[in-house]
PDB file of C-alpha atoms in Angstrom:
ATOM      1  CA  GLU A   1      12.175  -5.811  -6.204  1.00  0.00           C
ATOM      2  CA  ALA A   2      11.181  -3.882  -3.104  1.00  0.00           C
ATOM      3  CA  GLY A   3      11.108  -0.117  -3.319  1.00  0.00           C
ATOM      4  CA  VAL A   4      12.302   2.405  -0.797  1.00  0.00           C
ATOM      5  CA  THR A   5      10.617   1.832   2.540  1.00  0.00           C
ATOM      6  CA  GLN A   6      10.249   4.192   5.459  1.00  0.00           C
ATOM      7  CA  PHE A   7       9.231   3.665   9.044  1.00  0.00           C
ATOM      8  CA  PRO A   8       7.112   4.805  10.742  1.00  0.00           C
ATOM      9  CA  SER A   9       4.512   6.102   8.328  1.00  0.00           C
ATOM     10  CA  HIS A  10       3.233   8.551  10.936  1.00  0.00           C
ATOM     11  CA  SER A  11       4.599   9.872  14.207  1.00  0.00           C
ATOM     12  CA  VAL A  12       3.000  12.239  16.695  1.00  0.00           C
ATOM     13  CA  ILE A  13       5.265  13.484  19.461  1.00  0.00           C
ATOM     14  CA  GLU A  14       5.418  16.347  21.914  1.00  0.00           C
ATOM     15  CA  LYS A  15       7.834  19.206  21.701  1.00  0.00           C
ATOM     16  CA  GLY A  16      11.111  18.272  23.352  1.00  0.00           C
ATOM     17  CA  GLN A  17      10.832  14.569  22.657  1.00  0.00           C
ATOM     18  CA  THR A  18      13.077  12.544  20.390  1.00  0.00           C
ATOM     19  CA  VAL A  19      12.021  10.819  17.208  1.00  0.00           C
ATOM     20  CA  THR A  20      13.980   8.497  14.944  1.00  0.00           C
ATOM     21  CA  LEU A  21      12.959   7.919  11.352  1.00  0.00           C
ATOM     22  CA  ARG A  22      14.239   4.993   9.352  1.00  0.00           C
ATOM     23  CA  CYS A  23      14.772   4.537   5.636  1.00  0.00           C
ATOM     24  CA  ASP A  24      15.614   1.345   3.784  1.00  0.00           C
ATOM     25  CA  PRO A  25      16.799   2.113   0.253  1.00  0.00           C
ATOM     26  CA  ILE A  26      16.462  -0.141  -2.743  1.00  0.00           C
ATOM     27  CA  SER A  27      18.980  -2.958  -2.427  1.00  0.00           C
ATOM     28  CA  GLY A  28      22.258  -2.111  -4.110  1.00  0.00           C
ATOM     29  CA  HIS A  29      21.663   1.629  -4.202  1.00  0.00           C
ATOM     30  CA  ASP A  30      24.721   3.438  -2.905  1.00  0.00           C
ATOM     31  CA  ASN A  31      23.091   6.859  -2.850  1.00  0.00           C
ATOM     32  CA  LEU A  32      20.555   7.767  -0.197  1.00  0.00           C
ATOM     33  CA  TYR A  33      18.881  11.143   0.215  1.00  0.00           C
ATOM     34  CA  TRP A  34      16.687  12.715   2.840  1.00  0.00           C
ATOM     35  CA  TYR A  35      14.188  15.458   1.973  1.00  0.00           C
ATOM     36  CA  ARG A  36      11.514  17.263   3.954  1.00  0.00           C
ATOM     37  CA  ARG A  37       8.278  18.995   3.037  1.00  0.00           C
ATOM     38  CA  VAL A  38       6.934  21.416   5.569  1.00  0.00           C
ATOM     39  CA  MET A  39       3.210  22.126   5.159  1.00  0.00           C
ATOM     40  CA  GLY A  40       2.486  24.074   1.992  1.00  0.00           C
ATOM     41  CA  LYS A  41       6.105  24.594   1.068  1.00  0.00           C
ATOM     42  CA  GLU A  42       8.642  23.044  -1.248  1.00  0.00           C
ATOM     43  CA  ILE A  43      10.193  19.670  -0.733  1.00  0.00           C
ATOM     44  CA  LYS A  44      13.664  20.568   0.497  1.00  0.00           C
ATOM     45  CA  PHE A  45      16.868  18.583   0.441  1.00  0.00           C
ATOM     46  CA  LEU A  46      18.399  17.663   3.784  1.00  0.00           C
ATOM     47  CA  LEU A  47      21.387  15.455   3.003  1.00  0.00           C
ATOM     48  CA  HIS A  48      22.961  12.881   0.742  1.00  0.00           C
ATOM     49  CA  PHE A  49      24.873   9.716   1.631  1.00  0.00           C
ATOM     50  CA  VAL A  50      27.148   7.790  -0.669  1.00  0.00           C
ATOM     51  CA  LYS A  51      27.348   4.429   1.009  1.00  0.00           C
ATOM     52  CA  GLU A  52      28.068   5.284   4.643  1.00  0.00           C
ATOM     53  CA  SER A  53      29.647   8.695   3.976  1.00  0.00           C
ATOM     54  CA  LYS A  54      27.857  12.030   4.079  1.00  0.00           C
ATOM     55  CA  GLN A  55      28.386  13.540   0.647  1.00  0.00           C
ATOM     56  CA  ASP A  56      26.355  16.695   1.175  1.00  0.00           C
ATOM     57  CA  GLU A  57      24.637  17.763   4.345  1.00  0.00           C
ATOM     58  CA  SER A  58      24.087  21.372   3.390  1.00  0.00           C
ATOM     59  CA  GLY A  59      20.322  21.127   3.874  1.00  0.00           C
ATOM     60  CA  MET A  60      20.333  19.979   7.485  1.00  0.00           C
ATOM     61  CA  PRO A  61      18.520  22.745   9.374  1.00  0.00           C
ATOM     62  CA  ASN A  62      20.437  22.625  12.655  1.00  0.00           C
ATOM     63  CA  ASN A  63      22.293  20.352  15.051  1.00  0.00           C
ATOM     64  CA  ARG A  64      19.082  18.884  16.434  1.00  0.00           C
ATOM     65  CA  PHE A  65      19.063  16.677  13.347  1.00  0.00           C
ATOM     66  CA  LEU A  66      21.414  13.709  13.133  1.00  0.00           C
ATOM     67  CA  ALA A  67      21.542  11.321  10.197  1.00  0.00           C
ATOM     68  CA  GLU A  68      23.442   8.065  10.085  1.00  0.00           C
ATOM     69  CA  ARG A  69      23.915   5.273   7.623  1.00  0.00           C
ATOM     70  CA  THR A  70      25.895   2.593   9.339  1.00  0.00           C
ATOM     71  CA  GLY A  71      27.256  -0.038   6.997  1.00  0.00           C
ATOM     72  CA  GLY A  72      25.941   1.793   3.994  1.00  0.00           C
ATOM     73  CA  THR A  73      22.550   0.115   4.092  1.00  0.00           C
ATOM     74  CA  TYR A  74      19.591   1.644   5.917  1.00  0.00           C
ATOM     75  CA  SER A  75      19.654   5.164   7.296  1.00  0.00           C
ATOM     76  CA  THR A  76      18.186   6.831  10.348  1.00  0.00           C
ATOM     77  CA  LEU A  77      17.302  10.460  10.902  1.00  0.00           C
ATOM     78  CA  LYS A  78      17.019  11.487  14.527  1.00  0.00           C
ATOM     79  CA  VAL A  79      15.461  14.720  15.701  1.00  0.00           C
ATOM     80  CA  GLN A  80      16.414  15.606  19.263  1.00  0.00           C
ATOM     81  CA  PRO A  81      14.791  17.561  20.800  1.00  0.00           C
ATOM     82  CA  ALA A  82      11.885  18.024  18.398  1.00  0.00           C
ATOM     83  CA  GLU A  83      10.398  21.486  17.898  1.00  0.00           C
ATOM     84  CA  LEU A  84       7.024  22.521  16.464  1.00  0.00           C
ATOM     85  CA  GLU A  85       8.600  23.684  13.195  1.00  0.00           C
ATOM     86  CA  ASP A  86       9.977  20.193  12.561  1.00  0.00           C
ATOM     87  CA  SER A  87       6.487  18.987  11.631  1.00  0.00           C
ATOM     88  CA  GLY A  88       6.192  17.873   8.048  1.00  0.00           C
ATOM     89  CA  VAL A  89       6.688  14.915   5.768  1.00  0.00           C
ATOM     90  CA  TYR A  90      10.167  13.405   5.620  1.00  0.00           C
ATOM     91  CA  PHE A  91      11.004  11.627   2.393  1.00  0.00           C
ATOM     92  CA  CYS A  92      13.847   9.282   1.692  1.00  0.00           C
ATOM     93  CA  ALA A  93      15.106   8.500  -1.801  1.00  0.00           C
ATOM     94  CA  SER A  94      17.797   6.316  -3.289  1.00  0.00           C
ATOM     95  CA  SER A  95      19.637   5.991  -6.565  1.00  0.00           C
ATOM     96  CA  GLN A  96      22.022   3.425  -7.927  1.00  0.00           C
ATOM     97  CA  ASP A  97      25.038   5.606  -8.693  1.00  0.00           C
ATOM     98  CA  LEU A  98      25.888   9.241  -9.281  1.00  0.00           C
ATOM     99  CA  ARG A  99      25.269   8.941 -13.009  1.00  0.00           C
ATOM    100  CA  ALA A 100      21.736   7.772 -12.365  1.00  0.00           C
ATOM    101  CA  GLU A 101      19.268  10.524 -13.051  1.00  0.00           C
ATOM    102  CA  THR A 102      16.370   8.943 -11.270  1.00  0.00           C
ATOM    103  CA  GLN A 103      15.914   9.072  -7.534  1.00  0.00           C
ATOM    104  CA  TYR A 104      13.352   6.597  -6.201  1.00  0.00           C
ATOM    105  CA  PHE A 105      11.303   7.893  -3.324  1.00  0.00           C
ATOM    106  CA  GLY A 106       9.743   6.218  -0.352  1.00  0.00           C
ATOM    107  CA  PRO A 107       6.209   6.971   0.870  1.00  0.00           C
ATOM    108  CA  GLY A 108       7.436   9.400   3.496  1.00  0.00           C
ATOM    109  CA  THR A 109       7.057   9.702   7.258  1.00  0.00           C
ATOM    110  CA  ARG A 110       4.495  12.241   8.414  1.00  0.00           C
ATOM    111  CA  LEU A 111       5.791  13.872  11.608  1.00  0.00           C
ATOM    112  CA  LEU A 112       3.613  16.019  13.830  1.00  0.00           C
ATOM    113  CA  VAL A 113       5.174  17.796  16.785  1.00  0.00           C
ATOM    114  CA  LEU A 114       2.645  19.103  19.307  1.00  0.00           C
TER     115      LEU A 114
ATOM    116  CA  GLY B   1      20.770  29.971  -6.457  1.00  0.00           C
ATOM    117  CA  ASN B   2      18.774  27.240  -8.129  1.00  0.00           C
ATOM    118  CA  SER B   3      15.004  27.392  -7.846  1.00  0.00           C
ATOM    119  CA  VAL B   4      11.793  26.113  -9.399  1.00  0.00           C
ATOM    120  CA  THR B   5       8.543  28.006  -9.674  1.00  0.00           C
ATOM    121  CA  GLN B   6       5.360  26.204 -10.574  1.00  0.00           C
ATOM    122  CA  MET B   7       1.814  27.410 -10.842  1.00  0.00           C
ATOM    123  CA  GLU B   8      -0.109  27.574  -7.644  1.00  0.00           C
ATOM    124  CA  GLY B   9      -2.957  25.174  -7.211  1.00  0.00           C
ATOM    125  CA  PRO B  10      -5.262  23.689  -6.602  1.00  0.00           C
ATOM    126  CA  VAL B  11      -6.365  22.903 -10.132  1.00  0.00           C
ATOM    127  CA  THR B  12      -9.779  21.329 -10.680  1.00  0.00           C
ATOM    128  CA  LEU B  13     -10.737  19.925 -14.069  1.00  0.00           C
ATOM    129  CA  SER B  14     -13.421  17.758 -15.571  1.00  0.00           C
ATOM    130  CA  GLU B  15     -12.529  14.416 -17.074  1.00  0.00           C
ATOM    131  CA  GLU B  16     -11.164  14.677 -20.634  1.00  0.00           C
ATOM    132  CA  ALA B  17     -10.127  18.313 -20.178  1.00  0.00           C
ATOM    133  CA  PHE B  18      -6.738  19.598 -21.290  1.00  0.00           C
ATOM    134  CA  LEU B  19      -4.140  20.079 -18.562  1.00  0.00           C
ATOM    135  CA  THR B  20      -1.235  22.490 -18.372  1.00  0.00           C
ATOM    136  CA  ILE B  21       0.838  22.998 -15.241  1.00  0.00           C
ATOM    137  CA  ASN B  22       3.440  25.694 -15.703  1.00  0.00           C
ATOM    138  CA  CYS B  23       6.975  25.307 -14.412  1.00  0.00           C
ATOM    139  CA  THR B  24       9.901  27.680 -14.794  1.00  0.00           C
ATOM    140  CA  TYR B  25      13.350  27.392 -13.320  1.00  0.00           C
ATOM    141  CA  THR B  26      16.461  29.318 -12.426  1.00  0.00           C
ATOM    142  CA  ALA B  27      19.702  27.389 -12.470  1.00  0.00           C
ATOM    143  CA  THR B  28      23.399  27.685 -13.075  1.00  0.00           C
ATOM    144  CA  GLY B  29      24.539  25.605 -16.002  1.00  0.00           C
ATOM    145  CA  TYR B  30      22.259  23.150 -17.728  1.00  0.00           C
ATOM    146  CA  PRO B  31      20.083  21.225 -15.316  1.00  0.00           C
ATOM    147  CA  SER B  32      18.122  18.057 -15.814  1.00  0.00           C
ATOM    148  CA  LEU B  33      14.402  18.604 -15.341  1.00  0.00           C
ATOM    149  CA  PHE B  34      11.811  16.317 -13.817  1.00  0.00           C
ATOM    150  CA  TRP B  35       8.151  15.990 -13.048  1.00  0.00           C
ATOM    151  CA  TYR B  36       7.287  13.868 -10.029  1.00  0.00           C
ATOM    152  CA  VAL B  37       3.764  12.852  -9.036  1.00  0.00           C
ATOM    153  CA  GLN B  38       2.380  11.930  -5.636  1.00  0.00           C
ATOM    154  CA  TYR B  39      -0.890  10.010  -5.695  1.00  0.00           C
ATOM    155  CA  PRO B  40      -2.993  10.050  -2.528  1.00  0.00           C
ATOM    156  CA  GLY B  41      -1.401   7.971   0.214  1.00  0.00           C
ATOM    157  CA  GLU B  42       1.687   7.159  -1.826  1.00  0.00           C
ATOM    158  CA  GLY B  43       5.250   8.378  -2.240  1.00  0.00           C
ATOM    159  CA  LEU B  44       6.730  10.463  -5.008  1.00  0.00           C
ATOM    160  CA  GLN B  45       7.046   8.757  -8.374  1.00  0.00           C
ATOM    161  CA  LEU B  46       9.034   9.980 -11.314  1.00  0.00           C
ATOM    162  CA  LEU B  47       6.569  10.878 -14.067  1.00  0.00           C
ATOM    163  CA  LEU B  48       8.958  12.083 -16.765  1.00  0.00           C
ATOM    164  CA  LYS B  49      12.286  13.787 -17.265  1.00  0.00           C
ATOM    165  CA  ALA B  50      14.424  15.645 -19.794  1.00  0.00           C
ATOM    166  CA  THR B  51      18.161  16.083 -19.594  1.00  0.00           C
ATOM    167  CA  LYS B  52      18.945  18.640 -22.304  1.00  0.00           C
ATOM    168  CA  ALA B  53      17.401  21.503 -24.203  1.00  0.00           C
ATOM    169  CA  ASP B  54      14.567  20.622 -26.609  1.00  0.00           C
ATOM    170  CA  ASP B  55      14.218  17.137 -25.159  1.00  0.00           C
ATOM    171  CA  LYS B  56      10.638  16.036 -24.632  1.00  0.00           C
ATOM    172  CA  GLY B  57       9.809  13.749 -21.734  1.00  0.00           C
ATOM    173  CA  SER B  58       6.631  11.721 -21.929  1.00  0.00           C
ATOM    174  CA  ASN B  59       4.820   9.093 -19.898  1.00  0.00           C
ATOM    175  CA  LYS B  60       1.205   8.017 -19.307  1.00  0.00           C
ATOM    176  CA  GLY B  61      -0.027  10.616 -21.797  1.00  0.00           C
ATOM    177  CA  PHE B  62       1.818  13.449 -20.070  1.00  0.00           C
ATOM    178  CA  GLU B  63       4.448  15.488 -21.891  1.00  0.00           C
ATOM    179  CA  ALA B  64       6.892  18.242 -21.068  1.00  0.00           C
ATOM    180  CA  THR B  65       9.499  19.910 -23.285  1.00  0.00           C
ATOM    181  CA  TYR B  66      12.742  21.370 -21.968  1.00  0.00           C
ATOM    182  CA  ARG B  67      12.770  24.979 -23.215  1.00  0.00           C
ATOM    183  CA  LYS B  68      16.094  26.609 -22.533  1.00  0.00           C
ATOM    184  CA  GLU B  69      15.143  29.958 -24.078  1.00  0.00           C
ATOM    185  CA  THR B  70      12.202  30.392 -21.721  1.00  0.00           C
ATOM    186  CA  THR B  71      13.683  28.286 -18.862  1.00  0.00           C
ATOM    187  CA  SER B  72      10.472  26.322 -18.733  1.00  0.00           C
ATOM    188  CA  PHE B  73       9.287  22.730 -18.466  1.00  0.00           C
ATOM    189  CA  HIS B  74       5.495  22.895 -18.589  1.00  0.00           C
ATOM    190  CA  LEU B  75       3.527  19.700 -18.015  1.00  0.00           C
ATOM    191  CA  GLU B  76       0.685  18.924 -20.419  1.00  0.00           C
ATOM    192  CA  LYS B  77      -1.874  16.220 -20.979  1.00  0.00           C
ATOM    193  CA  GLY B  78      -4.491  16.275 -23.673  1.00  0.00           C
ATOM    194  CA  SER B  79      -7.256  14.452 -21.817  1.00  0.00           C
ATOM    195  CA  VAL B  80      -7.109  13.962 -18.078  1.00  0.00           C
ATOM    196  CA  GLN B  81      -8.722  11.123 -16.176  1.00  0.00           C
ATOM    197  CA  VAL B  82     -10.025  10.889 -12.623  1.00  0.00           C
ATOM    198  CA  SER B  83      -7.033   8.667 -11.848  1.00  0.00           C
ATOM    199  CA  ASP B  84      -4.689  11.583 -12.632  1.00  0.00           C
ATOM    200  CA  SER B  85      -5.791  13.331  -9.455  1.00  0.00           C
ATOM    201  CA  ALA B  86      -2.568  13.850  -7.517  1.00  0.00           C
ATOM    202  CA  VAL B  87       0.034  16.418  -6.530  1.00  0.00           C
ATOM    203  CA  TYR B  88       2.552  17.223  -9.260  1.00  0.00           C
ATOM    204  CA  PHE B  89       6.052  18.493  -8.496  1.00  0.00           C
ATOM    205  CA  CYS B  90       8.481  20.058 -10.928  1.00  0.00           C
ATOM    206  CA  ALA B  91      12.144  19.614 -10.019  1.00  0.00           C
ATOM    207  CA  LEU B  92      15.655  20.179 -11.295  1.00  0.00           C
ATOM    208  CA  LYS B  93      19.070  18.695 -10.728  1.00  0.00           C
ATOM    209  CA  THR B  94      22.196  20.525 -11.786  1.00  0.00           C
ATOM    210  CA  GLN B  95      24.881  18.728 -13.715  1.00  0.00           C
ATOM    211  CA  GLY B  96      28.237  18.074 -12.175  1.00  0.00           C
ATOM    212  CA  GLY B  97      27.455  19.512  -8.808  1.00  0.00           C
ATOM    213  CA  SER B  98      25.358  18.390  -5.915  1.00  0.00           C
ATOM    214  CA  GLU B  99      23.068  15.497  -6.680  1.00  0.00           C
ATOM    215  CA  LYS B 100      20.188  17.024  -4.794  1.00  0.00           C
ATOM    216  CA  LEU B 101      16.838  17.707  -6.408  1.00  0.00           C
ATOM    217  CA  VAL B 102      15.379  21.201  -6.124  1.00  0.00           C
ATOM    218  CA  PHE B 103      11.580  21.121  -6.107  1.00  0.00           C
ATOM    219  CA  GLY B 104       8.747  23.501  -6.760  1.00  0.00           C
ATOM    220  CA  LYS B 105       5.921  23.811  -4.240  1.00  0.00           C
ATOM    221  CA  GLY B 106       3.690  21.273  -5.954  1.00  0.00           C
ATOM    222  CA  THR B 107       0.357  21.632  -7.719  1.00  0.00           C
ATOM    223  CA  LYS B 108      -2.636  19.658  -6.539  1.00  0.00           C
ATOM    224  CA  LEU B 109      -4.806  18.426  -9.390  1.00  0.00           C
ATOM    225  CA  THR B 110      -8.336  17.148  -8.890  1.00  0.00           C
ATOM    226  CA  VAL B 111     -10.160  15.619 -11.830  1.00  0.00           C
ATOM    227  CA  ASN B 112     -13.916  15.226 -11.500  1.00  0.00           C
ATOM    228  CA  PRO B 113     -15.967  12.678 -13.449  1.00  0.00           C
TER     229      PRO B 113
END
């Protein structure tokens, strides 16, 4: 069974540009999470989807970030316009249902904003 | 609010040395506790977990015991190998509330032959 996949693995963009990150969860997993690790700091929660609905988006830093999960399958996270402080590693995770304790993580997308 | 504090790294050990990585937490209620590991070039993997006080999680020779009285979940391994070199993250998830994980800053472990 395929794990959580993320694309791209790396992205280098200039300040002011737009970047879209994609996450494909494990098939059949209703729950999808986005997290971010800024250099040297904690991995921080961004938001949580249950199927196509946003269950908790309390960690989204500002309105430059837009997450979608059309059809309840893959998810995208768009940053527009990107700022220097958005640099970091963006992780996606999925879990089967809310009783599931284990979240399965993807390899992450390393974003560098110059 | 909920938070996790883990020992600052990096930690460098020789093969077969004993490993302890300290982790303490602050949480409302009774959280579930986790250790995740990130090997070089890979994503986060669940290493072990414990869901209630006095539970011991174990995997690949690593152990951690959920200590409610000291709000701790220290990671230990009796004899580390070069292949254990990775970044280790302690995390918690509160029961009945948000499903989000709250992580510590991570501890980078390097094991030399």
